[in-house]
Tab-separated table of C-alpha atoms in Angstrom:
chain	number	residue	atom	x	y	z
A	977	MET	CA	73.627	85.924	141.625
A	978	ILE	CA	70.576	85.208	139.566
A	979	LEU	CA	69.856	87.250	136.920
A	980	PRO	CA	66.146	87.842	135.744
A	981	SER	CA	65.639	86.358	132.312
A	982	ILE	CA	64.308	88.726	129.515
A	983	ARG	CA	61.921	87.813	126.182
A	984	LEU	CA	61.411	89.783	123.738
A	985	PHE	CA	58.281	89.187	120.907
A	986	THR	CA	57.301	91.143	117.874
A	987	LEU	CA	55.039	90.974	114.955
A	988	GLY	CA	57.668	90.306	112.134
A	989	ASP	CA	59.557	92.877	109.455
A	990	VAL	CA	58.791	96.318	108.739
A	991	VAL	CA	56.879	96.765	105.650
A	992	LEU	CA	57.318	100.370	103.848
A	993	GLN	CA	54.540	100.969	101.734
A	994	GLY	CA	55.486	104.275	98.546
A	995	SER	CA	59.604	105.543	98.009
A	996	PRO	CA	61.628	107.441	100.868
A	997	GLY	CA	59.723	110.599	100.011
A	998	GLU	CA	56.606	109.851	100.332
A	999	SER	CA	56.029	106.597	102.635
A	1000	ALA	CA	53.936	107.697	106.003
A	1001	GLY	CA	56.108	105.602	107.923
A	1002	TYR	CA	55.226	102.544	110.130
A	1003	LEU	CA	53.972	102.150	113.641
A	1004	TYR	CA	56.049	98.216	115.296
A	1005	SER	CA	55.357	96.819	117.962
A	1006	GLY	CA	55.826	94.243	120.358
A	1007	ARG	CA	56.063	93.693	124.241
A	1008	VAL	CA	58.712	92.840	126.597
A	1009	ILE	CA	58.479	89.755	129.271
A	1010	VAL	CA	61.094	89.948	132.006
A	1011	THR	CA	60.857	87.005	134.596
A	1012	VAL	CA	61.972	87.471	138.027
A	1013	THR	CA	63.068	83.799	139.924
A	1014	VAL	CA	64.989	85.974	142.921
A	1015	PRO	CA	63.810	89.665	144.152
A	1016	THR	CA	66.147	91.924	142.529
A	1017	SER	CA	66.612	95.282	142.726
A	1018	VAL	CA	65.968	97.107	138.859
A	1019	ARG	CA	67.103	100.339	137.613
A	1020	ARG	CA	65.409	100.544	133.865
A	1021	LEU	CA	64.370	98.829	130.919
A	1022	GLU	CA	64.323	99.768	127.811
A	1023	VAL	CA	63.975	98.854	124.019
A	1024	VAL	CA	65.542	100.391	120.727
A	1025	PHE	CA	65.235	99.679	116.593
A	1026	GLN	CA	68.389	99.927	115.412
A	1027	ASN	CA	71.035	99.655	113.192
A	1028	GLU	CA	72.963	96.448	113.880
A	1029	GLN	CA	76.405	97.669	113.083
A	1030	GLU	CA	75.224	100.353	116.429
A	1031	SER	CA	76.000	100.261	120.012
A	1032	TRP	CA	73.024	100.071	122.209
A	1033	TRP	CA	72.053	103.849	122.361
A	1034	ALA	CA	69.552	104.977	125.263
A	1035	ALA	CA	66.605	106.741	123.279
A	1036	SER	CA	63.552	108.419	124.077
A	1037	LYS	CA	61.218	108.597	120.894
A	1038	ARG	CA	63.083	109.889	118.773
A	1039	ALA	CA	65.363	109.246	115.479
A	1040	GLY	CA	69.323	109.858	116.205
A	1041	GLN	CA	71.594	109.736	113.075
A	1042	HIS	CA	75.498	109.488	113.040
A	1043	GLY	CA	77.801	109.088	109.910
A	1044	GLY	CA	74.712	109.386	107.869
A	1045	SER	CA	73.466	106.172	108.338
A	1046	ALA	CA	73.060	105.750	111.742
A	1047	VAL	CA	69.990	104.369	112.868
A	1048	ALA	CA	68.739	104.427	117.026
A	1049	ILE	CA	64.620	104.340	117.863
A	1050	GLY	CA	63.873	103.885	121.248
A	1051	ASP	CA	61.873	104.113	124.146
A	1052	VAL	CA	62.242	103.907	128.310
A	1053	LEU	CA	59.240	101.314	129.328
A	1054	PHE	CA	60.610	101.423	133.268
A	1055	ALA	CA	62.946	103.729	134.920
A	1056	ASP	CA	63.345	103.553	138.746
A	1057	SER	CA	66.272	103.763	140.746
A	1058	SER	CA	65.660	102.163	143.806
A	1059	ALA	CA	62.437	99.875	142.972
A	1060	ALA	CA	62.786	96.069	144.071
A	1061	TRP	CA	61.384	94.073	141.756
A	1062	GLY	CA	59.894	90.659	143.368
A	1063	ARG	CA	59.487	87.156	142.076
A	1064	GLY	CA	56.672	86.843	138.777
A	1065	SER	CA	56.689	87.895	135.432
A	1066	TYR	CA	56.280	91.852	134.449
A	1067	GLU	CA	54.988	92.639	130.521
A	1068	PHE	CA	55.785	95.636	128.872
A	1069	PHE	CA	54.233	96.663	125.625
A	1070	PHE	CA	56.243	99.266	123.527
A	1071	GLN	CA	55.088	100.949	120.021
A	1072	LEU	CA	58.317	103.137	117.836
A	1073	VAL	CA	57.481	104.700	114.996
A	1074	LEU	CA	59.796	104.332	112.418
A	1075	PRO	CA	60.124	107.081	109.821
A	1076	GLY	CA	59.160	106.008	106.076
A	1077	HIS	CA	62.616	106.608	104.581
A	1078	LEU	CA	64.599	104.219	106.087
A	1079	ALA	CA	66.995	102.021	103.640
A	1080	GLU	CA	65.790	98.740	102.727
A	1081	THR	CA	67.668	95.523	104.584
A	1082	MET	CA	70.063	94.073	101.856
A	1083	TYR	CA	73.284	92.371	101.633
A	1084	THR	CA	75.222	93.142	98.737
A	1085	ALA	CA	78.938	93.378	98.419
A	1086	GLN	CA	78.537	96.796	97.740
A	1087	ARG	CA	76.308	97.915	101.016
A	1088	ARG	CA	75.413	95.591	104.145
A	1089	VAL	CA	71.722	97.198	105.868
A	1090	ALA	CA	70.990	95.032	108.924
A	1091	TYR	CA	68.627	96.143	111.609
A	1092	GLU	CA	67.471	95.128	114.943
A	1093	VAL	CA	65.324	95.109	118.004
A	1094	ARG	CA	67.278	94.796	121.303
A	1095	ALA	CA	65.653	94.995	124.756
A	1096	GLN	CA	67.660	96.090	127.571
A	1097	LEU	CA	67.637	95.302	131.557
A	1098	VAL	CA	69.571	97.102	133.590
A	1099	THR	CA	69.582	96.162	137.507
A	1100	GLY	CA	70.898	97.397	140.306
A	1101	LEU	CA	73.441	94.949	140.746
A	1102	GLY	CA	76.483	96.451	140.073
A	1103	GLY	CA	74.693	97.608	136.750
A	1104	ALA	CA	74.185	94.083	135.755
A	1105	ARG	CA	72.539	94.252	131.919
A	1106	ARG	CA	70.408	91.327	130.752
A	1107	SER	CA	69.358	91.847	126.666
A	1108	ALA	CA	67.144	90.047	123.815
A	1109	VAL	CA	67.859	91.100	120.577
A	1110	GLN	CA	65.751	89.778	117.204
A	1111	ALA	CA	66.941	90.482	113.605
A	1112	VAL	CA	64.459	92.854	112.329
A	1113	ALA	CA	64.137	93.040	107.861
A	1114	VAL	CA	62.873	96.270	106.618
A	1115	LYS	CA	60.733	96.224	103.423
A	1116	ARG	CA	59.428	98.350	100.787
A	1117	VAL	CA	56.440	98.317	98.449
A	1118	PRO	CA	54.304	100.267	96.395
A	1119	TYR	CA	51.601	102.017	97.558
A	1120	PHE	CA	48.194	100.763	96.184
A	1121	GLY	CA	47.082	102.160	92.890
A	1122	ALA	CA	51.012	104.036	91.847
A	1123	ALA	CA	52.525	103.334	88.694
A	1124	TRP	CA	55.040	99.688	89.252
A	1125	GLU	CA	52.141	98.343	91.347
A	1126	SER	CA	49.904	98.011	88.633
A	1127	LEU	CA	53.231	96.066	87.583
A	1128	SER	CA	51.541	92.702	89.907
A	1129	SER	CA	49.556	92.199	86.576
A	1130	ASP	CA	52.045	92.968	83.823
A	1131	MET	CA	53.074	88.674	82.189
A	1132	VAL	CA	55.695	88.340	80.573
A	1133	ASN	CA	55.724	87.858	76.645
A	1134	VAL	CA	58.943	89.250	74.687
A	1135	THR	CA	60.365	88.183	71.351
A	1136	ALA	CA	63.338	88.518	69.685
A	1137	MET	CA	64.736	87.578	66.530
A	1138	TRP	CA	69.210	86.969	65.620
A	1139	ARG	CA	70.146	88.061	62.479
A	1140	GLY	CA	66.514	86.494	60.605
A	1141	ARG	CA	67.560	82.996	61.351
A	1142	ILE	CA	66.676	81.947	64.903
A	1143	GLU	CA	63.314	83.671	66.494
A	1144	MET	CA	62.949	83.022	70.572
A	1145	SER	CA	59.974	83.622	72.742
A	1146	ALA	CA	59.490	83.883	76.246
A	1147	MET	CA	55.970	83.770	78.131
A	1148	GLY	CA	53.828	82.815	80.764
A	1149	CYS	CA	55.011	84.185	84.292
A	1150	SER	CA	54.453	87.445	86.241
A	1151	ARG	CA	56.693	90.114	86.127
A	1152	VAL	CA	56.142	90.305	90.434
A	1153	GLN	CA	58.211	87.189	91.448
A	1154	ARG	CA	57.781	86.774	95.892
A	1155	ASP	CA	60.821	85.423	96.903
A	1156	ASP	CA	61.324	81.441	97.812
A	1157	GLN	CA	58.659	79.852	95.411
A	1158	PRO	CA	58.806	79.002	91.902
A	1159	LEU	CA	58.635	80.256	88.972
A	1160	ARG	CA	57.695	79.038	85.381
A	1161	VAL	CA	57.771	80.294	82.481
A	1162	ARG	CA	57.459	78.820	78.553
A	1163	GLY	CA	60.103	78.918	76.462
A	1164	VAL	CA	59.678	78.534	72.720
A	1165	VAL	CA	62.607	78.500	69.690
A	1166	ARG	CA	61.647	78.440	66.492
A	1167	ALA	CA	64.065	78.089	63.218
A	1168	LEU	CA	64.099	80.528	60.227
A	1169	GLU	CA	66.694	78.478	57.926
A	1170	LYS	CA	67.890	74.894	58.123
A	1171	GLY	CA	70.435	73.714	59.338
A	1172	PHE	CA	70.496	74.237	62.743
A	1173	ARG	CA	71.033	72.130	66.203
A	1174	LEU	CA	69.705	72.567	69.589
A	1175	THR	CA	71.927	71.619	72.165
A	1176	ARG	CA	70.988	73.561	75.485
A	1177	VAL	CA	68.093	75.057	76.652
A	1178	GLY	CA	67.394	76.887	80.089
A	1179	VAL	CA	66.452	79.618	81.853
A	1180	VAL	CA	68.626	82.232	84.456
A	1181	LEU	CA	67.839	84.268	87.042
A	1182	GLU	CA	70.394	87.258	87.405
A	1183	GLU	CA	70.180	90.275	89.981
A	1184	ARG	CA	72.351	93.729	89.072
A	1185	THR	CA	73.874	95.281	91.834
A	1186	ARG	CA	74.257	99.524	90.677
A	1187	THR	CA	76.512	101.819	92.846
A	1188	ARG	CA	75.984	105.547	91.879
A	1189	GLY	CA	77.697	108.713	92.395
A	1190	HIS	CA	81.407	108.489	92.841
A	1191	GLY	CA	83.024	105.317	91.574
A	1192	ALA	CA	79.349	104.537	89.779
A	1193	ALA	CA	79.535	100.571	88.807
A	1194	CYS	CA	77.389	97.995	87.782
A	1195	THR	CA	77.870	94.177	89.028
A	1196	SER	CA	75.470	91.136	88.332
A	1197	ALA	CA	75.502	87.291	89.636
A	1198	ILE	CA	73.709	84.688	88.849
A	1199	ALA	CA	70.611	84.104	91.713
A	1200	ALA	CA	69.485	80.669	90.169
A	1201	GLN	CA	69.409	78.955	86.919
A	1202	ARG	CA	67.948	75.425	85.620
A	1203	PHE	CA	68.768	73.932	82.689
A	1204	LEU	CA	66.794	71.076	80.744
A	1205	LYS	CA	68.402	67.241	81.071
A	1206	PRO	CA	67.946	65.884	77.699
A	1207	ARG	CA	66.032	63.590	79.376
A	1208	ALA	CA	63.662	65.681	80.650
A	1209	ALA	CA	63.115	67.539	77.775
A	1210	PRO	CA	60.500	66.344	74.902
A	1211	LEU	CA	62.126	63.230	72.968
A	1212	GLY	CA	65.463	64.129	69.999
A	1213	TRP	CA	65.187	67.272	71.179
A	1214	CYS	CA	68.744	67.324	72.313
A	1215	GLY	CA	71.345	67.684	69.037
A	1216	GLY	CA	68.714	67.167	67.136
A	1217	LEU	CA	68.208	69.509	63.781
A	1218	LEU	CA	65.332	72.339	65.095
A	1219	VAL	CA	62.627	72.403	62.670
A	1220	ASP	CA	59.557	74.510	62.938
A	1221	GLN	CA	59.542	75.339	66.535
A	1222	MET	CA	59.816	74.019	69.998
A	1223	ALA	CA	58.657	74.670	72.850
A	1224	PHE	CA	60.321	73.965	76.598
A	1225	ASP	CA	58.646	74.272	80.134
A	1226	LEU	CA	60.938	76.085	82.500
A	1227	GLU	CA	60.747	75.811	85.747
A	1228	LEU	CA	63.447	77.469	88.785
A	1229	ARG	CA	62.618	78.377	92.331
A	1230	ILE	CA	64.099	81.881	93.287
A	1231	PRO	CA	65.860	81.284	96.613
A	1232	LYS	CA	64.906	82.919	100.024
A	1233	ALA	CA	65.439	86.413	100.626
A	1234	TYR	CA	68.863	87.815	101.878
A	1235	GLY	CA	71.116	84.494	100.730
A	1236	LYS	CA	71.158	84.444	97.337
A	1237	ILE	CA	68.872	87.069	96.397
A	1238	GLN	CA	68.095	90.010	97.733
A	1239	TYR	CA	64.358	92.586	96.862
A	1240	ASP	CA	64.562	95.169	94.537
A	1241	VAL	CA	65.637	97.963	95.763
A	1242	LYS	CA	64.985	101.177	93.539
A	1243	HIS	CA	66.114	103.788	95.945
A	1244	GLY	CA	69.741	104.855	97.555
A	1245	PRO	CA	72.992	104.826	96.891
A	1246	VAL	CA	73.354	101.026	95.845
A	1247	THR	CA	70.187	99.914	93.952
A	1248	VAL	CA	69.193	95.809	93.016
A	1249	SER	CA	67.200	94.700	89.989
A	1250	HIS	CA	66.238	91.232	88.537
A	1251	ARG	CA	66.436	89.832	85.208
A	1252	LEU	CA	65.196	87.007	83.272
A	1253	ALA	CA	67.069	85.101	80.258
A	1254	PHE	CA	65.975	82.460	78.124
A	1255	VAL	CA	68.932	80.882	77.012
A	1256	VAL	CA	69.431	78.857	74.138
A	1257	ALA	CA	72.494	77.303	72.145
A	1258	VAL	CA	72.729	76.190	69.103
A	1259	VAL	CA	74.881	74.474	66.100
A	1260	ASP	CA	74.778	75.264	62.641
A	1261	ARG	CA	75.463	73.106	59.746
A	1262	LEU	CA	79.345	74.426	59.587
A	1263	GLY	CA	79.360	73.470	63.481
A	1264	ARG	CA	79.602	76.680	64.802
A	1265	ALA	CA	78.343	77.191	68.202
A	1266	THR	CA	76.281	79.931	69.071
A	1267	SER	CA	75.052	80.918	72.812
A	1268	LEU	CA	71.728	82.931	72.651
A	1269	ARG	CA	70.271	85.178	75.843
A	1270	LEU	CA	66.492	86.644	75.508
A	1271	PHE	CA	66.777	89.321	78.170
A	1272	THR	CA	62.949	90.661	80.555
A	1273	PRO	CA	63.179	92.480	83.550
A	1274	LEU	CA	61.446	90.880	86.432
A	1275	HIS	CA	61.026	92.215	89.857
A	1276	ILE	CA	61.485	90.694	93.204
A	1277	MET	CA	59.327	91.656	95.631
A	1278	PRO	CA	58.716	90.850	99.268
A	1279	ARG	CA	55.043	89.736	100.234
A	1280	ASP	CA	53.658	92.894	101.911
A	1281	ALA	CA	51.774	90.633	105.038
A	1282	ASP	CA	54.442	89.122	106.467
A	1283	GLY	CA	53.849	91.082	109.456
A	1284	LEU	CA	50.490	89.191	110.363
A	1285	PRO	CA	50.629	86.753	113.419
A	1286	SER	CA	50.983	83.274	112.867
A	1287	TYR	CA	49.980	80.168	114.964
A	1288	ALA	CA	54.494	80.021	115.299
A	1289	SER	CA	53.964	82.928	118.136
A	1290	SER	CA	51.243	81.668	120.158
A	1291	PHE	CA	52.929	80.398	122.939
A	1292	ALA	CA	53.690	84.164	123.569
A	1293	ASP	CA	49.607	85.341	123.759
A	1294	ARG	CA	47.436	86.774	126.474
A	1295	VAL	CA	44.166	85.555	127.210
A	1296	LEU	CA	42.029	88.715	127.286
A	1297	LEU	CA	38.418	87.353	127.379
A	1298	ALA	CA	37.284	83.853	128.307
A	1299	ALA	CA	33.509	82.981	127.639
A	1300	SER	CA	32.382	81.946	131.631
């Protein structure tokens, strides 16, 4: 028994604009191509956007919620109890209206939210089925002109003083960063008292996860870090006396989302935020070591154009008009 093959093509991830209470939702589109090599009886072809944990749910353009968090939004592309498909390829387009209140994709110890699009073909050969599945991430960005969207033009420029003896500054990068790209910041250390020696300089990107409601808690983890090696830093800085001030150009790479780092999540029972730490270790004239950290908030946001077509998907394109 040779069953038809089924392929699923979509335009990428779901990018919602605005908070869950104000987002207009998202029109998710794609197509399904079924290739038949041996004439086959076909009963049904369905497509559904759902939680990965959910089993198949035959939907008809409506959302279902089970247990407070399940999502299943689908459409029936073909239904006929006695249809026979001959050899060839059959193409079906679909559009699903997704609500704006969907929880964003995240993979944390406190909560896992994951989605997929599944196309399923049911044949008349004893009800045999073929499926195609594609993982889809749900992301959220602010509306253009929203208050928190204006943070994209805000630059890091913070200064703090430790006991009137050491002054630290961090500056230079935007407070809104994207995943899978380098982050550059300039750190300045200034001694307000003689006798200090600088032993360590670096930058740390920290991710903080908060759980709301009953059993509220906050955990933090290092998403990325970079410390200067003595040979790669200004000559003579490591272990040398900190005279006047010293400046360091620091760079680390922000990991790709959903691995070591998540995007900022501002709504829901579990929220995710980030902050950058400029780290300095010094030793005073008596040999006492002190580690200092200057924290400032950062926002890890998705690129709002992730869903645009690319050459990578061109092999499945159709010719709509050809010049004669």
